[in-house]
Short mmCIF file of N, CA and C in Angstrom, two decimals:
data_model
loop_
_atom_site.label_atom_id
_atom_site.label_comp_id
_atom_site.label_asym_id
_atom_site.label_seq_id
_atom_site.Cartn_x
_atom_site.Cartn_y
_atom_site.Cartn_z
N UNK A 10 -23.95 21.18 27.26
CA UNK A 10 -23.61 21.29 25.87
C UNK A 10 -24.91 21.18 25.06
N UNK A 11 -25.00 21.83 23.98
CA UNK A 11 -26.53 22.15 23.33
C UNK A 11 -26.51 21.10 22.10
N UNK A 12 -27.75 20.84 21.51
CA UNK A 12 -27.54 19.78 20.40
C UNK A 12 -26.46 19.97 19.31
N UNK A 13 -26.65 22.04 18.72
CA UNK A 13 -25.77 22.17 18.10
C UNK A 13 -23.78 22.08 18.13
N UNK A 14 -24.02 22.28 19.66
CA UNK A 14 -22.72 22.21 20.25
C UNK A 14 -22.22 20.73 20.08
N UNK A 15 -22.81 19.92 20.08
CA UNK A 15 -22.29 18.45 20.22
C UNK A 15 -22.48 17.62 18.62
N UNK A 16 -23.39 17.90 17.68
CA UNK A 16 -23.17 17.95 15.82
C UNK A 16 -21.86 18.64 15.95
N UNK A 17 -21.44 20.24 16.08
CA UNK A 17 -20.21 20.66 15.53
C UNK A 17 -19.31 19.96 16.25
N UNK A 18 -18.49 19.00 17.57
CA UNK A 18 -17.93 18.44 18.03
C UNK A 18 -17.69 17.14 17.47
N UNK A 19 -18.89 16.61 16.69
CA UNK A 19 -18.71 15.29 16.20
C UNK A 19 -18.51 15.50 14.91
N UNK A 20 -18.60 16.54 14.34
CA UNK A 20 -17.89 17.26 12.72
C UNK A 20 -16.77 17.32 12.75
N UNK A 21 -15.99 17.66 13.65
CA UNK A 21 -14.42 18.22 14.26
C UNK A 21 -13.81 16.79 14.55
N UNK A 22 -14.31 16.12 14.95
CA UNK A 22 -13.90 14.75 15.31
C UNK A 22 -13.54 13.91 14.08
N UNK A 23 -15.11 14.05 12.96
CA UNK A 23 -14.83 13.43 11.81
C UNK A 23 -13.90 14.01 10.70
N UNK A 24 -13.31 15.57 10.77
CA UNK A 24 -12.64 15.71 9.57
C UNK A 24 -11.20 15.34 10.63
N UNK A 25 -11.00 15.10 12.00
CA UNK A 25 -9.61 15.09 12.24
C UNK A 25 -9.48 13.77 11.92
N UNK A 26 -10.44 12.79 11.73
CA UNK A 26 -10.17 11.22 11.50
C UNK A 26 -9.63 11.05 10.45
N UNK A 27 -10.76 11.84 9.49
CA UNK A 27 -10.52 11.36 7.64
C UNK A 27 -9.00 12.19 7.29
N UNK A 28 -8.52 13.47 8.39
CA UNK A 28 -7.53 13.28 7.88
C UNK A 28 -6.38 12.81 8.44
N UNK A 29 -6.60 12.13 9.22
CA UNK A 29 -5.63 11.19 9.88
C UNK A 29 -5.90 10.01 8.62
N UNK A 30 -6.60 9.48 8.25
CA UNK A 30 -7.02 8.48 7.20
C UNK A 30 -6.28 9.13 6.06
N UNK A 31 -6.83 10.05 5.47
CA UNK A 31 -5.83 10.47 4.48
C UNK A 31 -4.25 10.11 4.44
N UNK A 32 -4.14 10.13 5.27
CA UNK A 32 -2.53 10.14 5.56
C UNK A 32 -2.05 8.90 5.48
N UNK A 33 -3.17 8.01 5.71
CA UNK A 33 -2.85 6.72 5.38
C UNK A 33 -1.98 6.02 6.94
N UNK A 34 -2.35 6.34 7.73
CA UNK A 34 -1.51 6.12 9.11
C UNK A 34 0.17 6.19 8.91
N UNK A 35 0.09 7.59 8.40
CA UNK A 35 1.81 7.23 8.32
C UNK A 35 2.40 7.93 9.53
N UNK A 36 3.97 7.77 9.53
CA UNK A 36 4.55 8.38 10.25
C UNK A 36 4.63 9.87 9.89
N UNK A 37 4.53 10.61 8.94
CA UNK A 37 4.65 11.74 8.69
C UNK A 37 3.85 11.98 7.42
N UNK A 38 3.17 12.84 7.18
CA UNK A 38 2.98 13.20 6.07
C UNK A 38 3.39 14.20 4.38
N UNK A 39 4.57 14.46 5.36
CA UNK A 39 5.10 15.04 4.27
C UNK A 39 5.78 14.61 2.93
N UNK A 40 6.66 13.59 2.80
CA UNK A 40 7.06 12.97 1.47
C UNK A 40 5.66 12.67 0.17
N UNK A 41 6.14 12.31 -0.68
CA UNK A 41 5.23 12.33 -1.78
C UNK A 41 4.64 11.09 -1.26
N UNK A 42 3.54 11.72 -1.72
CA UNK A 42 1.89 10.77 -0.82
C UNK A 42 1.91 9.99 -2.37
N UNK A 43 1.45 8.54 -1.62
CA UNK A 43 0.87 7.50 -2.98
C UNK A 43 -0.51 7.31 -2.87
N UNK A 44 -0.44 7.79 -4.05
CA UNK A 44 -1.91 7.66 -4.90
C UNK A 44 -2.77 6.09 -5.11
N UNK A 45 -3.51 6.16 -4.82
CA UNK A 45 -4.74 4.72 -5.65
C UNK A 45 -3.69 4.56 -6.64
N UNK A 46 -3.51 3.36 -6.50
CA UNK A 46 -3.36 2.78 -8.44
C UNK A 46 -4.54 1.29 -8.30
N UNK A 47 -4.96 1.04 -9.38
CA UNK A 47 -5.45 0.18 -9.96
C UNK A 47 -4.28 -1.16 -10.39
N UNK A 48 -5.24 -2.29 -10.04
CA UNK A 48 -4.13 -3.58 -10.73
C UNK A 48 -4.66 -3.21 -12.07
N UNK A 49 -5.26 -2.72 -12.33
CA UNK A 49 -5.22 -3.07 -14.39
C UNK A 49 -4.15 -2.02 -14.67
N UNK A 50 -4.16 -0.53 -13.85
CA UNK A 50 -3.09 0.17 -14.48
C UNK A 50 -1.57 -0.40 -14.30
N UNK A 51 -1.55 -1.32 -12.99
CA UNK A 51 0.05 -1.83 -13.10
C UNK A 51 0.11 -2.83 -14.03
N UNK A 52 -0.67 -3.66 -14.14
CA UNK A 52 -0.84 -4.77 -15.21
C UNK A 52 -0.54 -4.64 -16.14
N UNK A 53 -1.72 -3.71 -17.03
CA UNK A 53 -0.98 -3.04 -18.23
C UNK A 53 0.04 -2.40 -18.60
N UNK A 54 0.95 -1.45 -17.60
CA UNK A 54 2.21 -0.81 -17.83
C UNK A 54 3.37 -2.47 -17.82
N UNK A 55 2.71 -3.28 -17.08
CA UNK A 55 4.00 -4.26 -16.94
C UNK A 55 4.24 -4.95 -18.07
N UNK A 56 2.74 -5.55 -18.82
CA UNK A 56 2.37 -6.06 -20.23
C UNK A 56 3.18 -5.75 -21.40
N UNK A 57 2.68 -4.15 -20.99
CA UNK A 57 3.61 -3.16 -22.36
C UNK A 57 5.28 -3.17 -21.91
N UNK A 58 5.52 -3.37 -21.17
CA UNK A 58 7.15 -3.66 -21.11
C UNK A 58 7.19 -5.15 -21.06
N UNK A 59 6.79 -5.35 -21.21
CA UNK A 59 6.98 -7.17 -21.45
C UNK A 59 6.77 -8.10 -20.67
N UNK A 60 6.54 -7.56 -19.66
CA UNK A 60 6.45 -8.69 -18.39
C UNK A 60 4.67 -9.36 -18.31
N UNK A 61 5.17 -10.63 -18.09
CA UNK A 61 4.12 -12.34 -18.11
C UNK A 61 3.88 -12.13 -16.42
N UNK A 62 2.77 -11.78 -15.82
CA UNK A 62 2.77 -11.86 -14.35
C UNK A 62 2.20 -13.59 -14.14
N UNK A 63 3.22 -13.81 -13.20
CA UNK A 63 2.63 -14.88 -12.18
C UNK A 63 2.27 -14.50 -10.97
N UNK A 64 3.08 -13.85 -9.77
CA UNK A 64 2.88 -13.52 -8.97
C UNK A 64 2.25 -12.30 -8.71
N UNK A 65 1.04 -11.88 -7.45
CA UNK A 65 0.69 -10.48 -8.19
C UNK A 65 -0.13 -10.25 -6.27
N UNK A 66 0.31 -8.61 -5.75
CA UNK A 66 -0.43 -8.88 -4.70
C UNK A 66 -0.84 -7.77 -4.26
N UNK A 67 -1.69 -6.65 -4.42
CA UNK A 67 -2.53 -5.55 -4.59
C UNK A 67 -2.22 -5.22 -2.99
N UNK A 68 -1.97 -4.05 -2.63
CA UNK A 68 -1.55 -3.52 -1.16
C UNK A 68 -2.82 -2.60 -0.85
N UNK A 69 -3.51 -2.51 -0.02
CA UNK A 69 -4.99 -1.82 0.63
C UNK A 69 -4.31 -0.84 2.05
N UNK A 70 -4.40 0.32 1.78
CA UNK A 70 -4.21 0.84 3.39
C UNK A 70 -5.19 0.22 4.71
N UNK A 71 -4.56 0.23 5.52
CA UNK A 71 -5.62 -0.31 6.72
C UNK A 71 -5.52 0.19 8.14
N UNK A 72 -5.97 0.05 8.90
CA UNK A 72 -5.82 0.38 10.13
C UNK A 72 -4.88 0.04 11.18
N UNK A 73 -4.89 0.51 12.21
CA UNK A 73 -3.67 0.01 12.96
C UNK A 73 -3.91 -1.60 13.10
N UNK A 74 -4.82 -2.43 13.34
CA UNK A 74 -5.19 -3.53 13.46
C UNK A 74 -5.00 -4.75 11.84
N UNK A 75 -4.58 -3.82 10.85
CA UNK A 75 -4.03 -4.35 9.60
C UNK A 75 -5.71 -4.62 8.59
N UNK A 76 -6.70 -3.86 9.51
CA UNK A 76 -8.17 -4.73 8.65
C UNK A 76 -7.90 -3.37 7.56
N UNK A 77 -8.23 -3.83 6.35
CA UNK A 77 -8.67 -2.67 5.21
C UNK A 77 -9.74 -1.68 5.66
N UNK A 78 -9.29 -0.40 4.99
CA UNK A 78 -9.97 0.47 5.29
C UNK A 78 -11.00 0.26 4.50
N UNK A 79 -11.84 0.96 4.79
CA UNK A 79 -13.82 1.08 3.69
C UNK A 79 -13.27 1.66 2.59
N UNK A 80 -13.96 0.58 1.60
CA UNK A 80 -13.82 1.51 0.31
C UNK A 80 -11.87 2.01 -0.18
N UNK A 81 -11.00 0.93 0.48
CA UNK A 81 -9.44 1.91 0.19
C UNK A 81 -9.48 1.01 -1.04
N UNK A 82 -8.44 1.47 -2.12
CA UNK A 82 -7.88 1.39 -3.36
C UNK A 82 -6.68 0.66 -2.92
N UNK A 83 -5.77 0.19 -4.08
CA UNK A 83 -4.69 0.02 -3.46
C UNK A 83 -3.89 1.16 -3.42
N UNK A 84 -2.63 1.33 -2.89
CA UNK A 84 -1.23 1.82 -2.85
C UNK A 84 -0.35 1.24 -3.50
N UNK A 85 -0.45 0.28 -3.49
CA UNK A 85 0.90 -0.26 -4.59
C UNK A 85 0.46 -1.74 -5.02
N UNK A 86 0.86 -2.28 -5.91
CA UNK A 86 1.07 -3.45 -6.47
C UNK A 86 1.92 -4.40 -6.79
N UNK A 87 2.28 -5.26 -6.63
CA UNK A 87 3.21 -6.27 -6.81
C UNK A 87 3.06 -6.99 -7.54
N UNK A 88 3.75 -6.87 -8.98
CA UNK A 88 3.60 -8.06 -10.35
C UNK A 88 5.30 -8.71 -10.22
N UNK A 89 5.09 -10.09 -9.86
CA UNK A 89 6.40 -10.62 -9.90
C UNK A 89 7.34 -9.47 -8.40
N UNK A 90 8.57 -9.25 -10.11
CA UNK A 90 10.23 -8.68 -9.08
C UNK A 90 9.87 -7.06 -9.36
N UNK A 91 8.33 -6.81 -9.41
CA UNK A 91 8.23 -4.93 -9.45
C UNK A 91 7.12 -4.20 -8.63
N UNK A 92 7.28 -3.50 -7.42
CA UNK A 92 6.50 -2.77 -7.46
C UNK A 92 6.07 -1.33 -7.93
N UNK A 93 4.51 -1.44 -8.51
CA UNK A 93 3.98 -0.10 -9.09
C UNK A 93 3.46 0.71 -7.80
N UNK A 94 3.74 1.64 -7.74
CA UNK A 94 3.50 2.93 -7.24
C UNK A 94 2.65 4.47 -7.79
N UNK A 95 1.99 4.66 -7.38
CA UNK A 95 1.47 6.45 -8.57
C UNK A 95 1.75 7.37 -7.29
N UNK A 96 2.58 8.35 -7.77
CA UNK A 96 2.86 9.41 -7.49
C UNK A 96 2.33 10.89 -8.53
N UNK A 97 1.66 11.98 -7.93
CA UNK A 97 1.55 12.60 -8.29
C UNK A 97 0.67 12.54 -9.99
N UNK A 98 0.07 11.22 -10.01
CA UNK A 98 -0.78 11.14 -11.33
C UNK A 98 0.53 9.78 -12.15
N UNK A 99 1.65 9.62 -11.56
CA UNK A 99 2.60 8.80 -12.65
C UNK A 99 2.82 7.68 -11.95
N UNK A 100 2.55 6.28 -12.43
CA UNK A 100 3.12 5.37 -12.05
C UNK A 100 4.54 4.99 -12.37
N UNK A 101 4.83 4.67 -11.11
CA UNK A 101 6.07 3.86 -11.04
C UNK A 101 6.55 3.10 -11.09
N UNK A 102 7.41 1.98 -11.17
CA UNK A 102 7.83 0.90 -11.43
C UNK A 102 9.52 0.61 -10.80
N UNK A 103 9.16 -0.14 -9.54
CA UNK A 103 10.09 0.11 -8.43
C UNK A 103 10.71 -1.59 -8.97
N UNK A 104 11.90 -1.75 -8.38
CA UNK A 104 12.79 -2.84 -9.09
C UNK A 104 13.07 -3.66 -8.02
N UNK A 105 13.03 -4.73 -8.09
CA UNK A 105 13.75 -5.57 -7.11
C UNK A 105 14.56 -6.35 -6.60
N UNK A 106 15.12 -5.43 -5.51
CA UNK A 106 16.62 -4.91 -4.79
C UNK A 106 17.31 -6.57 -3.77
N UNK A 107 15.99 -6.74 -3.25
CA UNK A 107 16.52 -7.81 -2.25
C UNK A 107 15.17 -8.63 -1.83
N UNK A 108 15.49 -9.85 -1.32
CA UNK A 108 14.00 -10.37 -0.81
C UNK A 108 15.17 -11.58 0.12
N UNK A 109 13.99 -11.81 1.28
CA UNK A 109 14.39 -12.72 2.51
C UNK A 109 12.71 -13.17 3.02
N UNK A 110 12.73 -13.97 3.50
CA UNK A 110 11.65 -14.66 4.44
C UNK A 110 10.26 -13.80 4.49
N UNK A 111 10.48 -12.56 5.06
CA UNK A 111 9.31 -11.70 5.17
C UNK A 111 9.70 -10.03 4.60
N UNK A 112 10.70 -10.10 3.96
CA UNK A 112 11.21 -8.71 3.54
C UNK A 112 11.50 -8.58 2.39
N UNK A 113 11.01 -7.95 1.13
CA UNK A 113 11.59 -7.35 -0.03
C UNK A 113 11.38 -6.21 -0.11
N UNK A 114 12.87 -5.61 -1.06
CA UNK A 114 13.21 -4.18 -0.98
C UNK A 114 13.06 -4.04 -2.24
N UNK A 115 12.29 -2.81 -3.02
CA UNK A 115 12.72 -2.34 -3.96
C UNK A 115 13.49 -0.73 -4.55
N UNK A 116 13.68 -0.27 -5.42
CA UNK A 116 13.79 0.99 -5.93
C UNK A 116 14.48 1.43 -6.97
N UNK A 117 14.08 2.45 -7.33
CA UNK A 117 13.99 2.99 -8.74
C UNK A 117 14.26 4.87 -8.58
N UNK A 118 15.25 4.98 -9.32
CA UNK A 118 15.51 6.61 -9.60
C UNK A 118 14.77 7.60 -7.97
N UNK A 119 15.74 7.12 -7.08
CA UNK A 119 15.59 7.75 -5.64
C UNK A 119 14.35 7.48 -5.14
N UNK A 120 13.73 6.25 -5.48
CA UNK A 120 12.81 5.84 -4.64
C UNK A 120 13.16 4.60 -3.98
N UNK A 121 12.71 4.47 -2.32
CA UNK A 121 13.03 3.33 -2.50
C UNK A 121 11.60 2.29 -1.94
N UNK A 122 11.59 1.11 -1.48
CA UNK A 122 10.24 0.76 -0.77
C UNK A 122 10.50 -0.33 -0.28
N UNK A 123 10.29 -1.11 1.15
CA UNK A 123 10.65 -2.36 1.93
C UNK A 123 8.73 -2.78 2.16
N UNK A 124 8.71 -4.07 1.68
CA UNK A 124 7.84 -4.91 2.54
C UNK A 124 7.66 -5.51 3.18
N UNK A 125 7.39 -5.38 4.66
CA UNK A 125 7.75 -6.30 5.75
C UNK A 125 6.37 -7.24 6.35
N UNK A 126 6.73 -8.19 5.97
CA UNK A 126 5.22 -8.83 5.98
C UNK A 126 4.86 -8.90 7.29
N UNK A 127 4.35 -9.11 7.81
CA UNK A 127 4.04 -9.26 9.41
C UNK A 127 2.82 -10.30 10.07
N UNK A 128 2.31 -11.02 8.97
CA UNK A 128 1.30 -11.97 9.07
C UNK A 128 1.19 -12.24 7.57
N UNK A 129 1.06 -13.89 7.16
CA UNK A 129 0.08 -14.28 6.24
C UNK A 129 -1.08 -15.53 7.29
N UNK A 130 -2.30 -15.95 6.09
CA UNK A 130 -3.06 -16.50 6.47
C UNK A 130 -4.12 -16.44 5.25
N UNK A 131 -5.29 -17.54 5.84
CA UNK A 131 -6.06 -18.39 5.03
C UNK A 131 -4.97 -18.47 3.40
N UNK A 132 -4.20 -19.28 3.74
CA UNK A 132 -3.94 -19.84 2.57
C UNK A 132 -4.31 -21.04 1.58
N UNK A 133 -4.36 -20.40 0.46
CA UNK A 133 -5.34 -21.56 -0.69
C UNK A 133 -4.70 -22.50 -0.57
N UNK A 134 -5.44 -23.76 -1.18
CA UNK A 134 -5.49 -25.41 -0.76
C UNK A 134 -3.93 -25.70 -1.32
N UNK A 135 -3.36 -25.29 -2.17
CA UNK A 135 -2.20 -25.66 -2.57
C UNK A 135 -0.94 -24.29 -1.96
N UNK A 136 -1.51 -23.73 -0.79
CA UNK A 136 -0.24 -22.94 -0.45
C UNK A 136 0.25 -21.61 -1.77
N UNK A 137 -0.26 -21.24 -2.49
CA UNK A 137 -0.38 -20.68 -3.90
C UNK A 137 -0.35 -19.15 -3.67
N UNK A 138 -1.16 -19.01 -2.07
CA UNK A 138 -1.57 -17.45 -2.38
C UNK A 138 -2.31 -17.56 -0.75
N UNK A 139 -1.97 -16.54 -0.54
CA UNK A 139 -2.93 -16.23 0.94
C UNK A 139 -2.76 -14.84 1.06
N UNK A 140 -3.41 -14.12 1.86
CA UNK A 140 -4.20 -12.61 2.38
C UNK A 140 -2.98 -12.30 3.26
N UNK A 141 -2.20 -11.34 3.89
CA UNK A 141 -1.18 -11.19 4.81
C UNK A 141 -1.32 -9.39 4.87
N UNK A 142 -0.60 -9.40 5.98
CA UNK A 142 -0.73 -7.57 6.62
C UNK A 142 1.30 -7.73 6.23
N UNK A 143 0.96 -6.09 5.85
CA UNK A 143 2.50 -6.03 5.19
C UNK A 143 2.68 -4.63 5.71
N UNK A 144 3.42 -4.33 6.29
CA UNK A 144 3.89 -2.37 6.69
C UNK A 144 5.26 -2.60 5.22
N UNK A 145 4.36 -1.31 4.59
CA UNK A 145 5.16 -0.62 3.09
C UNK A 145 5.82 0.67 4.10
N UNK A 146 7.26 0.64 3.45
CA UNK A 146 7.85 2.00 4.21
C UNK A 146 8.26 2.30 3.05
N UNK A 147 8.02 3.59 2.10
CA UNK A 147 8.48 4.07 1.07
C UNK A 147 9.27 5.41 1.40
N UNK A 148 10.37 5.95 0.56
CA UNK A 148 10.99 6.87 0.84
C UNK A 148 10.93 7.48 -0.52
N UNK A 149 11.36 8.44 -0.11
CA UNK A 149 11.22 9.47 -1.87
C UNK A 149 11.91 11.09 -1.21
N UNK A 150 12.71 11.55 -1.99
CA UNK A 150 13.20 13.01 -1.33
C UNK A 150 13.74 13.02 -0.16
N UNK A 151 14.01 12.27 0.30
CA UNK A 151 14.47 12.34 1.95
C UNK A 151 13.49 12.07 3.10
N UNK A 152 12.47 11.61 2.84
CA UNK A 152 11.59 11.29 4.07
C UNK A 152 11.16 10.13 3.64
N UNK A 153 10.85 9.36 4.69
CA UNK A 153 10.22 8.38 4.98
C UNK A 153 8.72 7.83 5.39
N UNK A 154 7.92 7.60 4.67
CA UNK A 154 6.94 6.86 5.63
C UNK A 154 6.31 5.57 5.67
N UNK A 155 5.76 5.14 6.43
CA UNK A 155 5.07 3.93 6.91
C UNK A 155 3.74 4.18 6.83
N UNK A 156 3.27 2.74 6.41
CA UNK A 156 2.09 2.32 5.60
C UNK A 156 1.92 1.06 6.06
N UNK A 157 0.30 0.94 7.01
CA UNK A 157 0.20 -0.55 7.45
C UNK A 157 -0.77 -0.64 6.16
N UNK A 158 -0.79 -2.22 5.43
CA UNK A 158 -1.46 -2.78 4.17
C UNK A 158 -2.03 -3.71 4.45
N UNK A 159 -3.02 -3.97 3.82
CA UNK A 159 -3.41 -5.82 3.85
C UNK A 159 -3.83 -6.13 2.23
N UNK A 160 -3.20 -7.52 1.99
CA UNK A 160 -2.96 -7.79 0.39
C UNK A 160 -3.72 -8.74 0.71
N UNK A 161 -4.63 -9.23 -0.53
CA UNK A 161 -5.85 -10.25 -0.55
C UNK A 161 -5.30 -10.65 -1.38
N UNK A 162 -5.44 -12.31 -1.21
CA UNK A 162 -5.24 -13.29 -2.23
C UNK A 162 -3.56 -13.42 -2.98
N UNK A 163 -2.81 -12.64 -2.35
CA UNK A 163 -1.39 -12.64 -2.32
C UNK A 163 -0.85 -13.97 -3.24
N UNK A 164 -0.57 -14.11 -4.09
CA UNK A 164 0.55 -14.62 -4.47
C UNK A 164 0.11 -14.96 -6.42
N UNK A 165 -0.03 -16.27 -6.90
CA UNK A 165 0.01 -17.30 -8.32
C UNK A 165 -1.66 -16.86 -8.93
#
């Protein structure tokens, strides 16, 4: 194999990664893909509808191993009983449906979204807030996908 032969092999390698990354390790890629949102943009949409956040816990795509990806944004946000979502340039504001031990469900106008926590840890001195890996399964239109996350500083 020649030098050039083995650069274009490791080119081919890197766009099949980033777009496996793109995809955010889901199960499929077809349903409406979520966008970066920013905590100031959920913050502020929650503000302007009235809502006082206490609880608040920024979702990061990550790898199969739950570590954050380089440089990821979040996917969704958690202020209190709502998660924000951006689809297609619009945030969302998903409602909340149910919560148990390691599971809350939300949804809003045929969306829906489950958080299944699957680890917390280093939690602050008063138990207040800790870092945890969460698989987001959002649905929208009839498909489904899965989203491994890791939320920093999770909770007050």
């Amino acid at each position: 194999m020649t030098q050039k032969q083995t650069a274009m092999g490791r080119h081919l390698v890197a766009q099949a990664f980033l777009f496996i990354l793109s995809c955010g390790y889901l199960t499929g890629c077809a349903a409406a893909e979520l966008e970066p949102i920013t905590y100031q943009e959920a913050v502020t949409q929650y503000q302007e509808g009235g809502g006082i956040e206490n609880y608040r816990c920024a979702l990061v795509p990550a790898d199969e191993q739950y570590q954050a990806l380089d440089d990821a944004q979040p996917i969704a946000v958690e202020l209190d009983e709502v998660l924000f979502v951006k689809i297609a340039g619009t945030v969302h504001e998903l409602q909340q449906t149910d919560i148990d031990a390691t599971r809350t469900a939300y949804a809003y106008e045929g969306m829906s979204a489950t958080l299944t926590t699957v680890s917390q840890f280093n939690h602050s001195e008063y138990n207040e807030s800790d870092d945890r890996h969460v698989n987001l399964t959002f649905e929208s239109a009839g498909k489904t996908d899965t989203y491994k996350t890791f939320g920093a500083a999770c909770g007050l």
